[in-house]
PDB file of C-alpha atoms in Angstrom:
ATOM      1  CA  ALA N   1      -3.934  -6.039  -0.359  1.00  0.00           C
ATOM      2  CA  THR N   2      -1.165  -6.406   2.322  1.00  0.00           C
ATOM      3  CA  ALA N   3       2.443  -5.078   2.254  1.00  0.00           C
ATOM      4  CA  HIS N   4       5.360  -6.130   4.516  1.00  0.00           C
ATOM      5  CA  VAL N   5       8.092  -3.455   3.955  1.00  0.00           C
ATOM      6  CA  ARG N   6      11.790  -3.573   5.574  1.00  0.00           C
ATOM      7  CA  ILE N   7      13.712  -0.193   5.354  1.00  0.00           C
ATOM      8  CA  THR N   8      17.222  -0.051   6.039  1.00  0.00           C
ATOM      9  CA  LYS N   9      19.354   2.990   6.794  1.00  0.00           C
ATOM     10  CA  PRO N  10      21.940   4.024   5.458  1.00  0.00           C
ATOM     11  CA  GLY N  11      20.921   3.224   2.052  1.00  0.00           C
ATOM     12  CA  THR N  12      20.901   4.388  -1.520  1.00  0.00           C
ATOM     13  CA  GLY N  13      17.547   5.179  -2.520  1.00  0.00           C
ATOM     14  CA  LYS N  14      16.777   1.904  -3.666  1.00  0.00           C
ATOM     15  CA  VAL N  15      13.306   0.400  -4.121  1.00  0.00           C
ATOM     16  CA  GLU N  16      12.621  -3.426  -4.424  1.00  0.00           C
ATOM     17  CA  ILE N  17       9.242  -4.990  -4.887  1.00  0.00           C
ATOM     18  CA  GLN N  18       8.235  -8.610  -4.616  1.00  0.00           C
ATOM     19  CA  HIS N  19       5.062 -10.074  -5.343  1.00  0.00           C
ATOM     20  CA  ARG N  20       4.441 -12.951  -2.738  1.00  0.00           C
ATOM     21  CA  ASP N  21       2.990 -15.470  -5.172  1.00  0.00           C
ATOM     22  CA  ARG N  22       6.793 -14.921  -7.303  1.00  0.00           C
ATOM     23  CA  PRO N  23       9.105 -14.827  -4.759  1.00  0.00           C
ATOM     24  CA  GLY N  24      12.016 -15.353  -7.331  1.00  0.00           C
ATOM     25  CA  LEU N  25      11.262 -12.126  -8.991  1.00  0.00           C
ATOM     26  CA  THR N  26      12.470  -8.589  -7.824  1.00  0.00           C
ATOM     27  CA  TYR N  27      10.671  -5.415  -9.407  1.00  0.00           C
ATOM     28  CA  ASP N  28      11.989  -1.872  -8.809  1.00  0.00           C
ATOM     29  CA  ILE N  29       9.207   0.956  -9.062  1.00  0.00           C
ATOM     30  CA  SER N  30       8.281  -0.059 -12.559  1.00  0.00           C
ATOM     31  CA  TYR N  31       6.131  -2.645 -11.096  1.00  0.00           C
ATOM     32  CA  PHE N  32       3.279  -0.145 -11.172  1.00  0.00           C
ATOM     33  CA  TYR N  33       2.277   1.373 -14.327  1.00  0.00           C
ATOM     34  CA  ALA N  34       0.223   3.968 -13.410  1.00  0.00           C
ATOM     35  CA  LEU N  35       2.493   7.122 -12.143  1.00  0.00           C
ATOM     36  CA  LYS N  36      -0.381   7.748  -9.368  1.00  0.00           C
ATOM     37  CA  ASP N  37       0.405   4.248  -7.955  1.00  0.00           C
ATOM     38  CA  ARG N  38       4.505   5.486  -8.184  1.00  0.00           C
ATOM     39  CA  HIS N  39       3.821   8.875  -6.598  1.00  0.00           C
ATOM     40  CA  GLN N  40       1.822   7.089  -3.467  1.00  0.00           C
ATOM     41  CA  LEU N  41       4.593   4.596  -3.058  1.00  0.00           C
ATOM     42  CA  MET N  42       7.295   7.357  -2.661  1.00  0.00           C
ATOM     43  CA  PHE N  43       5.188  10.091  -0.888  1.00  0.00           C
ATOM     44  CA  PRO N  44       6.025   8.953   2.707  1.00  0.00           C
ATOM     45  CA  LEU N  45       9.729   9.126   1.904  1.00  0.00           C
ATOM     46  CA  GLN N  46       9.404  12.331   0.413  1.00  0.00           C
ATOM     47  CA  PHE N  47       7.327  13.852   3.069  1.00  0.00           C
ATOM     48  CA  SER N  48       9.833  12.556   5.882  1.00  0.00           C
ATOM     49  CA  LYS N  49      12.926  13.718   3.752  1.00  0.00           C
ATOM     50  CA  THR N  50      14.270  10.173   3.775  1.00  0.00           C
ATOM     51  CA  LEU N  51      14.043   9.599  -0.181  1.00  0.00           C
ATOM     52  CA  GLY N  52      17.387   8.678  -1.082  1.00  0.00           C
ATOM     53  CA  LEU N  53      19.014   8.054   2.308  1.00  0.00           C
ATOM     54  CA  VAL N  54      17.263   4.698   3.015  1.00  0.00           C
ATOM     55  CA  ASP N  55      16.818   1.321   0.991  1.00  0.00           C
ATOM     56  CA  MET N  56      12.935   0.010   0.628  1.00  0.00           C
ATOM     57  CA  HIS N  57      12.441  -3.688   0.141  1.00  0.00           C
ATOM     58  CA  ALA N  58       8.404  -4.527  -0.328  1.00  0.00           C
ATOM     59  CA  THR N  59       6.388  -8.022  -0.425  1.00  0.00           C
ATOM     60  CA  VAL N  60       2.880  -7.240  -1.330  1.00  0.00           C
ATOM     61  CA  HIS N  61       0.057  -9.630  -1.623  1.00  0.00           C
ATOM     62  CA  GLY N  62      -3.338  -9.524  -2.925  1.00  0.00           C
ATOM     63  CA  GLY N  63      -5.773  -6.483  -4.215  1.00  0.00           C
ATOM     64  CA  GLY N  64      -5.061  -4.803  -7.120  1.00  0.00           C
ATOM     65  CA  PRO N  65      -2.171  -2.369  -8.232  1.00  0.00           C
ATOM     66  CA  SER N  66      -3.817   0.682  -6.674  1.00  0.00           C
ATOM     67  CA  GLY N  67      -4.661  -1.412  -3.256  1.00  0.00           C
ATOM     68  CA  GLN N  68      -0.936  -2.465  -3.302  1.00  0.00           C
ATOM     69  CA  ALA N  69       0.338   0.807  -3.619  1.00  0.00           C
ATOM     70  CA  GLY N  70      -1.806   1.926  -0.806  1.00  0.00           C
ATOM     71  CA  ALA N  71      -0.567  -0.759   1.449  1.00  0.00           C
ATOM     72  CA  ILE N  72       2.962  -0.145   0.518  1.00  0.00           C
ATOM     73  CA  ARG N  73       2.498   3.387   1.274  1.00  0.00           C
ATOM     74  CA  TYR N  74       1.085   2.679   4.549  1.00  0.00           C
ATOM     75  CA  ALA N  75       3.524  -0.079   5.368  1.00  0.00           C
ATOM     76  CA  THR N  76       6.399   2.588   4.535  1.00  0.00           C
ATOM     77  CA  SER N  77       4.936   5.180   6.639  1.00  0.00           C
ATOM     78  CA  MET N  78       4.741   3.167   9.837  1.00  0.00           C
ATOM     79  CA  ALA N  79       8.273   1.839   9.086  1.00  0.00           C
ATOM     80  CA  VAL N  80       9.731   5.649   8.708  1.00  0.00           C
ATOM     81  CA  ARG N  81       8.590   6.365  11.991  1.00  0.00           C
ATOM     82  CA  SER N  82      11.848   4.905  13.704  1.00  0.00           C
ATOM     83  CA  PHE N  83      13.806   7.105  11.614  1.00  0.00           C
ATOM     84  CA  VAL N  84      12.404  10.491  11.931  1.00  0.00           C
ATOM     85  CA  GLU N  85      11.817  12.896  14.805  1.00  0.00           C
ATOM     86  CA  LYS N  86       8.176  12.986  16.959  1.00  0.00           C
ATOM     87  CA  GLU N  87       7.502  16.394  15.185  1.00  0.00           C
ATOM     88  CA  VAL N  88       7.580  14.792  11.855  1.00  0.00           C
ATOM     89  CA  VAL N  89       5.602  11.646  12.770  1.00  0.00           C
ATOM     90  CA  ASP N  90       2.850  14.177  14.166  1.00  0.00           C
ATOM     91  CA  GLU N  91       2.917  16.249  10.640  1.00  0.00           C
ATOM     92  CA  MET N  92       2.579  12.679   9.325  1.00  0.00           C
ATOM     93  CA  LYS N  93      -0.589  11.903  11.409  1.00  0.00           C
ATOM     94  CA  LEU N  94      -2.083  15.417   9.824  1.00  0.00           C
ATOM     95  CA  VAL N  95      -1.424  14.422   6.862  1.00  0.00           C
ATOM     96  CA  GLY N  96      -3.009  10.979   6.852  1.00  0.00           C
ATOM     97  CA  LEU N  97      -0.126   8.789   6.166  1.00  0.00           C
ATOM     98  CA  LEU N  98      -0.744   6.922   9.662  1.00  0.00           C
ATOM     99  CA  THR N  99      -4.247   5.994   8.501  1.00  0.00           C
ATOM    100  CA  GLN N 100      -4.907   2.521   7.857  1.00  0.00           C
ATOM    101  CA  ASP N 101      -7.555   1.531   5.038  1.00  0.00           C
ATOM    102  CA  ILE N 102      -9.803  -0.503   6.763  1.00  0.00           C
ATOM    103  CA  ARG N 103     -12.368  -1.450   4.041  1.00  0.00           C
ATOM    104  CA  VAL N 104     -13.047  -4.886   3.830  1.00  0.00           C
ATOM    105  CA  ARG N 105     -15.217  -6.714   1.306  1.00  0.00           C
ATOM    106  CA  GLU N 106     -18.955  -7.187   2.125  1.00  0.00           C
ATOM    107  CA  ARG N 107     -19.991 -10.692   2.504  1.00  0.00           C
ATOM    108  CA  LYS N 108     -22.690 -12.422   0.134  1.00  0.00           C
ATOM    109  CA  LYS N 109     -26.369 -12.504   1.739  1.00  0.00           C
ATOM    110  CA  PRO N 110     -28.614 -15.892   1.550  1.00  0.00           C
ATOM    111  CA  GLY N 111     -31.005 -15.082  -1.618  1.00  0.00           C
ATOM    112  CA  LEU N 112     -28.864 -12.765  -3.179  1.00  0.00           C
ATOM    113  CA  VAL N 113     -26.541 -13.190  -6.107  1.00  0.00           C
ATOM    114  CA  LYS N 114     -23.729 -11.103  -4.375  1.00  0.00           C
ATOM    115  CA  ALA N 115     -23.836  -8.938  -1.245  1.00  0.00           C
ATOM    116  CA  ARG N 116     -26.314  -6.447  -2.727  1.00  0.00           C
ATOM    117  CA  LYS N 117     -27.400  -7.591  -6.165  1.00  0.00           C
ATOM    118  CA  GLY N 118     -30.572  -9.589  -6.398  1.00  0.00           C
ATOM    119  CA  TYR N 119     -31.800 -12.108  -8.945  1.00  0.00           C
ATOM    120  CA  THR N 120     -33.484 -11.067 -12.042  1.00  0.00           C
ATOM    121  CA  TRP N 121     -37.450 -10.665 -11.316  1.00  0.00           C
ATOM    122  CA  LYS N 122     -39.714 -10.998 -14.750  1.00  0.00           C
ATOM    123  CA  LYS N 123     -43.295 -10.914 -14.453  1.00  0.00           C
TER     124      LYS N 123
END
């Protein structure tokens, strides 16, 4: 999943989420059903003590809900860096907020059904 996040300061703590395939619809944090995803979304703002002081507008594309929440979390962390002191940025690095998830889908190999799944062999 990919995410683009725009943070504006001063703000009121408003969170807007859009899906790239549906640009006319704007959601709030209820875009994510699972509480784990909602918490992951807001964690960079809570950690940097900017929750309620900035507005966040995110556009997501691809992946599932958990991957989209992780992408927004990373993009938010990168955007918040310009609003906080260097000490907070160093703490964010230690916590892992500024570490990107680089996992990608493994390619299909010739002679196999999928990346690692082989054809059913029967004697």
